[in-house]
PDB file of C-alpha atoms in Angstrom:
ATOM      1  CA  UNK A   1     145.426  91.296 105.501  1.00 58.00           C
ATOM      2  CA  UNK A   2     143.960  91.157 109.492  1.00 69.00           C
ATOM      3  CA  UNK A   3     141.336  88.552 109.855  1.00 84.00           C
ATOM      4  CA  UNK A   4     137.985  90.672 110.984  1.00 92.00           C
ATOM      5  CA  UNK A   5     134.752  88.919 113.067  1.00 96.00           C
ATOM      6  CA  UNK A   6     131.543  89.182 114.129  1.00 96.00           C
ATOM      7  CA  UNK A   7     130.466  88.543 117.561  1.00 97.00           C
ATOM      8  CA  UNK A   8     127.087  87.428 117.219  1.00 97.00           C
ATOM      9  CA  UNK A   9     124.712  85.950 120.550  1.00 95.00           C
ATOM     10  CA  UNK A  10     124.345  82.339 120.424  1.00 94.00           C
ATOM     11  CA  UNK A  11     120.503  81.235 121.112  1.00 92.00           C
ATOM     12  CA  UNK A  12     120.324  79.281 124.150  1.00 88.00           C
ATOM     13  CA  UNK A  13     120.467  76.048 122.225  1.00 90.00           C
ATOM     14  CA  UNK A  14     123.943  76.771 120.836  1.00 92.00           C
ATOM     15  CA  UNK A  15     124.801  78.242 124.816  1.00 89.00           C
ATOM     16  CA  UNK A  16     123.735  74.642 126.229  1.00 86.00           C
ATOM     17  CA  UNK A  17     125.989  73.077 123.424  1.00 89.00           C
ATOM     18  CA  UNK A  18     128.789  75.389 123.645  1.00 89.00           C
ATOM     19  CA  UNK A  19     128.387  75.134 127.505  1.00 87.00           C
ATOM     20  CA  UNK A  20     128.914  71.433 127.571  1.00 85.00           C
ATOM     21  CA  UNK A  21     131.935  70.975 125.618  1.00 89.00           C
ATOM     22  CA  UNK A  22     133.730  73.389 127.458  1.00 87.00           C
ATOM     23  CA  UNK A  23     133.121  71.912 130.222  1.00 86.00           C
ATOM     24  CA  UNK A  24     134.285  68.587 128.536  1.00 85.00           C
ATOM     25  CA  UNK A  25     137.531  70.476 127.050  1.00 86.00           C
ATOM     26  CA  UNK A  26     138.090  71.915 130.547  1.00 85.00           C
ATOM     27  CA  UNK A  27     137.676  68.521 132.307  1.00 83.00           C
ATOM     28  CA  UNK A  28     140.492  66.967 129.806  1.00 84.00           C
ATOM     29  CA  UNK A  29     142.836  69.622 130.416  1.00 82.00           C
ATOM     30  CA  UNK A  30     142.780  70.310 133.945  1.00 84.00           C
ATOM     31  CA  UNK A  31     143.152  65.682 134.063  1.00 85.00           C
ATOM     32  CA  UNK A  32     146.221  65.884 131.253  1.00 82.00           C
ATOM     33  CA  UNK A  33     147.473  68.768 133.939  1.00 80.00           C
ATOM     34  CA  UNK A  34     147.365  66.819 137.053  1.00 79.00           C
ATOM     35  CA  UNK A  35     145.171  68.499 138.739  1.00 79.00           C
ATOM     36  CA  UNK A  36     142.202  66.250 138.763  1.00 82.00           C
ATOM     37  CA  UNK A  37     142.152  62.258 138.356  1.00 83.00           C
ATOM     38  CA  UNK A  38     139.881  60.630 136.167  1.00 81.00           C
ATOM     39  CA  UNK A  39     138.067  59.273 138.858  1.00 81.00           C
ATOM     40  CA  UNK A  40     136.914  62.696 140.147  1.00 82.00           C
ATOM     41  CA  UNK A  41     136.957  64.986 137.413  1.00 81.00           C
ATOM     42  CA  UNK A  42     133.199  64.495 136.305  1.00 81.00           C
ATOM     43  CA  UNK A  43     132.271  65.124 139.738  1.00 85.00           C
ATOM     44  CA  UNK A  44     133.989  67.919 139.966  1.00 82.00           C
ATOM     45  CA  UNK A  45     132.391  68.916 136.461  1.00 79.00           C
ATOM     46  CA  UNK A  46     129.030  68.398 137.730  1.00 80.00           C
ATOM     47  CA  UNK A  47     129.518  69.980 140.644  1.00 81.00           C
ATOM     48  CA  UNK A  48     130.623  73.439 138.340  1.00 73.00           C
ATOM     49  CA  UNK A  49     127.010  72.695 136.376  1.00 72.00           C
ATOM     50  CA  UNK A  50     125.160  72.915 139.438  1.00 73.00           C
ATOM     51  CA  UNK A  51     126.529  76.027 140.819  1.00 71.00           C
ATOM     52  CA  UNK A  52     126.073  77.931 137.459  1.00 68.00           C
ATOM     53  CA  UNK A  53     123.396  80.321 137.794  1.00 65.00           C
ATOM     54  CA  UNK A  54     119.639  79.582 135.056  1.00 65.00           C
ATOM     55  CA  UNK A  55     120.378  82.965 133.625  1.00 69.00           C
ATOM     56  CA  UNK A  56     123.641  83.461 132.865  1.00 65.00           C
ATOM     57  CA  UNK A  57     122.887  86.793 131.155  1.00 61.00           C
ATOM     58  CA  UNK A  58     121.624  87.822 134.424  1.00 64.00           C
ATOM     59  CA  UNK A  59     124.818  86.638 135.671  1.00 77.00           C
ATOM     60  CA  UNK A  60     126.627  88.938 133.367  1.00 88.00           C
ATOM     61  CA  UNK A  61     127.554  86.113 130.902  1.00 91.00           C
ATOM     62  CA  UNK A  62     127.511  86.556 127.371  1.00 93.00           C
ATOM     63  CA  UNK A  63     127.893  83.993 124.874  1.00 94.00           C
ATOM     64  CA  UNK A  64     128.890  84.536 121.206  1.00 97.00           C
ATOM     65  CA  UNK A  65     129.350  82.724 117.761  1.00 97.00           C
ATOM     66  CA  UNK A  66     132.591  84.176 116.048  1.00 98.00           C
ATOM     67  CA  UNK A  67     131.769  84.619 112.361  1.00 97.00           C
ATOM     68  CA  UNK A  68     134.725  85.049 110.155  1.00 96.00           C
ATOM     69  CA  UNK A  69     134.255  84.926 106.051  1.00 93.00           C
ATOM     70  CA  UNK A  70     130.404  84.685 106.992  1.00 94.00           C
ATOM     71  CA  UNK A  71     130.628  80.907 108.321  1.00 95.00           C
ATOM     72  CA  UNK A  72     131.485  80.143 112.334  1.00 96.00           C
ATOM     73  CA  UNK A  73     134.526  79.704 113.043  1.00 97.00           C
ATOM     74  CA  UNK A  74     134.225  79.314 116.844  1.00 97.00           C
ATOM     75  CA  UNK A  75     132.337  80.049 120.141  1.00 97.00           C
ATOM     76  CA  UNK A  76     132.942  82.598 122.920  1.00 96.00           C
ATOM     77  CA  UNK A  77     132.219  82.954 126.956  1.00 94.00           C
ATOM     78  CA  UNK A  78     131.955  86.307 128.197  1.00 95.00           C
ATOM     79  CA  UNK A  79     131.850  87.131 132.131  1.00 94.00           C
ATOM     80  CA  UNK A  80     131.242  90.877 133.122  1.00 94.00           C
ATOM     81  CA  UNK A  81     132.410  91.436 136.192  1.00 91.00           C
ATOM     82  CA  UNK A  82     132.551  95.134 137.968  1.00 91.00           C
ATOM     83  CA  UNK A  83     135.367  96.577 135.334  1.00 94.00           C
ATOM     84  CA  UNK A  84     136.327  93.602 133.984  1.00 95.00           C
ATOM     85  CA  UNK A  85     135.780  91.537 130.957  1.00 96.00           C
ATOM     86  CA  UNK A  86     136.898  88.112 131.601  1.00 95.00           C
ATOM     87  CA  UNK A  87     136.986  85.478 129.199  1.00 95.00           C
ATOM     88  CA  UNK A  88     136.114  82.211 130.158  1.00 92.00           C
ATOM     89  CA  UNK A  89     136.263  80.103 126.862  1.00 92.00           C
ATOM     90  CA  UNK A  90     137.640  80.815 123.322  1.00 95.00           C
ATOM     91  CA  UNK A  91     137.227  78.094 121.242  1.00 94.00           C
ATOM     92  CA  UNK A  92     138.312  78.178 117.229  1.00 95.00           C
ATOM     93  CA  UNK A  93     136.888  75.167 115.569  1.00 95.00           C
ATOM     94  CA  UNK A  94     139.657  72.494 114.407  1.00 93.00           C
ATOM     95  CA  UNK A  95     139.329  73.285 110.529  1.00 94.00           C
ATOM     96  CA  UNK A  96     139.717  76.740 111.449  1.00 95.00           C
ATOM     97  CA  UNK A  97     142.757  77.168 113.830  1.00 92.00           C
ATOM     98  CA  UNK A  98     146.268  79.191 112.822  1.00 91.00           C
ATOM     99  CA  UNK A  99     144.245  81.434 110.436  1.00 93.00           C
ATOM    100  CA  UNK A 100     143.956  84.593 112.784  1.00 94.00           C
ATOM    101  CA  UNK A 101     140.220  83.785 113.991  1.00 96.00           C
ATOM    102  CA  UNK A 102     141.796  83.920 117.541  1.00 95.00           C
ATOM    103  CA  UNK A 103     143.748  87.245 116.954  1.00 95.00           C
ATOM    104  CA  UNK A 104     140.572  88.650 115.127  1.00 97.00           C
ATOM    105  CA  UNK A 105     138.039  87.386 118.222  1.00 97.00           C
ATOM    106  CA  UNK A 106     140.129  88.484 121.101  1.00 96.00           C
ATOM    107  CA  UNK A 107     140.964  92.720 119.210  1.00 96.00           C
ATOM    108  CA  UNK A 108     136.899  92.087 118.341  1.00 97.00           C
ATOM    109  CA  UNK A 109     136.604  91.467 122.478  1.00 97.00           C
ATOM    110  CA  UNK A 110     138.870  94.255 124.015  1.00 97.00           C
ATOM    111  CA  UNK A 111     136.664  96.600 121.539  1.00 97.00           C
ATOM    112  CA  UNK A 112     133.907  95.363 122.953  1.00 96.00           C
ATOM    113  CA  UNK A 113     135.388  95.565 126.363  1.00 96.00           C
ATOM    114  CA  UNK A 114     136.253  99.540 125.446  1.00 97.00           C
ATOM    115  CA  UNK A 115     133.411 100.260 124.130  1.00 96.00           C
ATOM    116  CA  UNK A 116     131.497  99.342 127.633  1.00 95.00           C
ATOM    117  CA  UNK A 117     133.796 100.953 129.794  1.00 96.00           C
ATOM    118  CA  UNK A 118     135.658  98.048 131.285  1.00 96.00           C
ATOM    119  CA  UNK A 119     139.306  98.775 132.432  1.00 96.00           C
ATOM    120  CA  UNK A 120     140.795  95.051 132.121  1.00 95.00           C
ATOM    121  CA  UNK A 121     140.342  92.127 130.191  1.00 95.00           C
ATOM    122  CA  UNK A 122     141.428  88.710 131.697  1.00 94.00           C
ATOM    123  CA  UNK A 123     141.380  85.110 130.881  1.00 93.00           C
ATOM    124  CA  UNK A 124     143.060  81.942 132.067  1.00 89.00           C
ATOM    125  CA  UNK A 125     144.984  79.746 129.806  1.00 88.00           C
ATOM    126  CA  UNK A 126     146.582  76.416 130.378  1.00 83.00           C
ATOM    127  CA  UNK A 127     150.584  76.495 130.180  1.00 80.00           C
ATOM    128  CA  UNK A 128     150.523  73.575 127.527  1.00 81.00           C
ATOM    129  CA  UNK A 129     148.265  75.437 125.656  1.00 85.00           C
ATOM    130  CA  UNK A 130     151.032  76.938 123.485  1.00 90.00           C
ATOM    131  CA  UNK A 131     149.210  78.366 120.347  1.00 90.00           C
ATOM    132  CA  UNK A 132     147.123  80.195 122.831  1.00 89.00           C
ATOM    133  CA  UNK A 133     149.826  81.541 125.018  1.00 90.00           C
ATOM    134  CA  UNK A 134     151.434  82.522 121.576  1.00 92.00           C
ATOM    135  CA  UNK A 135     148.351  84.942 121.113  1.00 92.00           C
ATOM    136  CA  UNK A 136     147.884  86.610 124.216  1.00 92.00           C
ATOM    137  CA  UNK A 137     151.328  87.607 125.052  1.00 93.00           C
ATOM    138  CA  UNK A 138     151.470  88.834 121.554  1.00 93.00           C
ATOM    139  CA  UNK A 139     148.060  90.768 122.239  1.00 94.00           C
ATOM    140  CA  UNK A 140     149.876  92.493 125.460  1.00 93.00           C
ATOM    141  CA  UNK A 141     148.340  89.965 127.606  1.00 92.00           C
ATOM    142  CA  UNK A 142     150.342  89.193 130.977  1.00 91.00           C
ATOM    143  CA  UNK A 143     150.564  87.095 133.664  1.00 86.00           C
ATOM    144  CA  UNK A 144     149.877  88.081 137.472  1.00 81.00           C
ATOM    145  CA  UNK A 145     149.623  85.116 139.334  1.00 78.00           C
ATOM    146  CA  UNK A 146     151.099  81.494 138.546  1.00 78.00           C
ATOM    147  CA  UNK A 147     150.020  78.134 139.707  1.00 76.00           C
ATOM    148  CA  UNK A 148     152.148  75.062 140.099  1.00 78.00           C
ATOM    149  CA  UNK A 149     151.570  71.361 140.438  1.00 75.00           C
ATOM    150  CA  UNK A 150     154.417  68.327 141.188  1.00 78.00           C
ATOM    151  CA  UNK A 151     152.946  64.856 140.068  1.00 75.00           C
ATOM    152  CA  UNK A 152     153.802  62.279 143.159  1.00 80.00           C
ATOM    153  CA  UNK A 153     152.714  59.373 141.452  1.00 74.00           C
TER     154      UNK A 153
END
């Protein structure tokens, strides 16, 4: 039987906190991909907390506890943007990964993103991130634009 969630807002408390550790889980990935040293990556993480606007609702972000069996399982990051929904952070907590939270979450999103009249939904995911990959090309999801890194050192 499908998994089914609720999307409900996170007070800003649990925002700040989900905020943070995406930014940490971000920050890990983009150093185990190369693309920033350890040296420079919190830099380069503060610099991304400075620029984000005080009110991201304002901003058209949304932010979301996904509720599955009536516990969280996980957090979501919402951008609006013109016609599109973009999401900027799915996380599933540990305990709860491979049991169709993710599936459930993202077909709970592109409702959402039907319901308000968006035309696309997008996302970014990171190539090693293979459970993730799994679900969005099995949700229809598909690539448009590729980047590549070569480690010199």
């Amino acid at each position: 039987m499908p998994r089914q969630v609720q999307l409900v807002e996170m007070t800003e408390e649990e925002r700040e906190i989900f905020v943070a550790e995406a930014y940490v889980e971000y920050l890990n990935r983009m150093v185990d991909a190369g693309r920033w040293t350890e040296t420079n990556a919190q830099q380069r993480i503060d610099a991304l907390v400075k620029s984000t606007p005080p009110d991201r609702h304002a901003a058209g972000q949304r932010f979301y506890r996904v509720i599955g069996d009536g516990e969280v399982v996980g957090g979501l990051w919402l951008q609006i943007d013109a016609d599109i929904l973009f999401v900027m952070q799915l996380t599933i907590i540990e305990a709860s990964r491979q049991a169709g939270w993710g599936r459930a979450a993202m077909q709970e999103v592109e409702a959402m993103a039907r319901t308000m009249g968006m035309r696309r939904l997008a996302l970014n995911v990171f190539f090693n991130n293979t459970p993730a990959l799994q679900l969005y090309e099995s949700e229809g999801y598909s690539g448009y634009m590729q980047q590549m890194i070569k480690r010199l050192d």
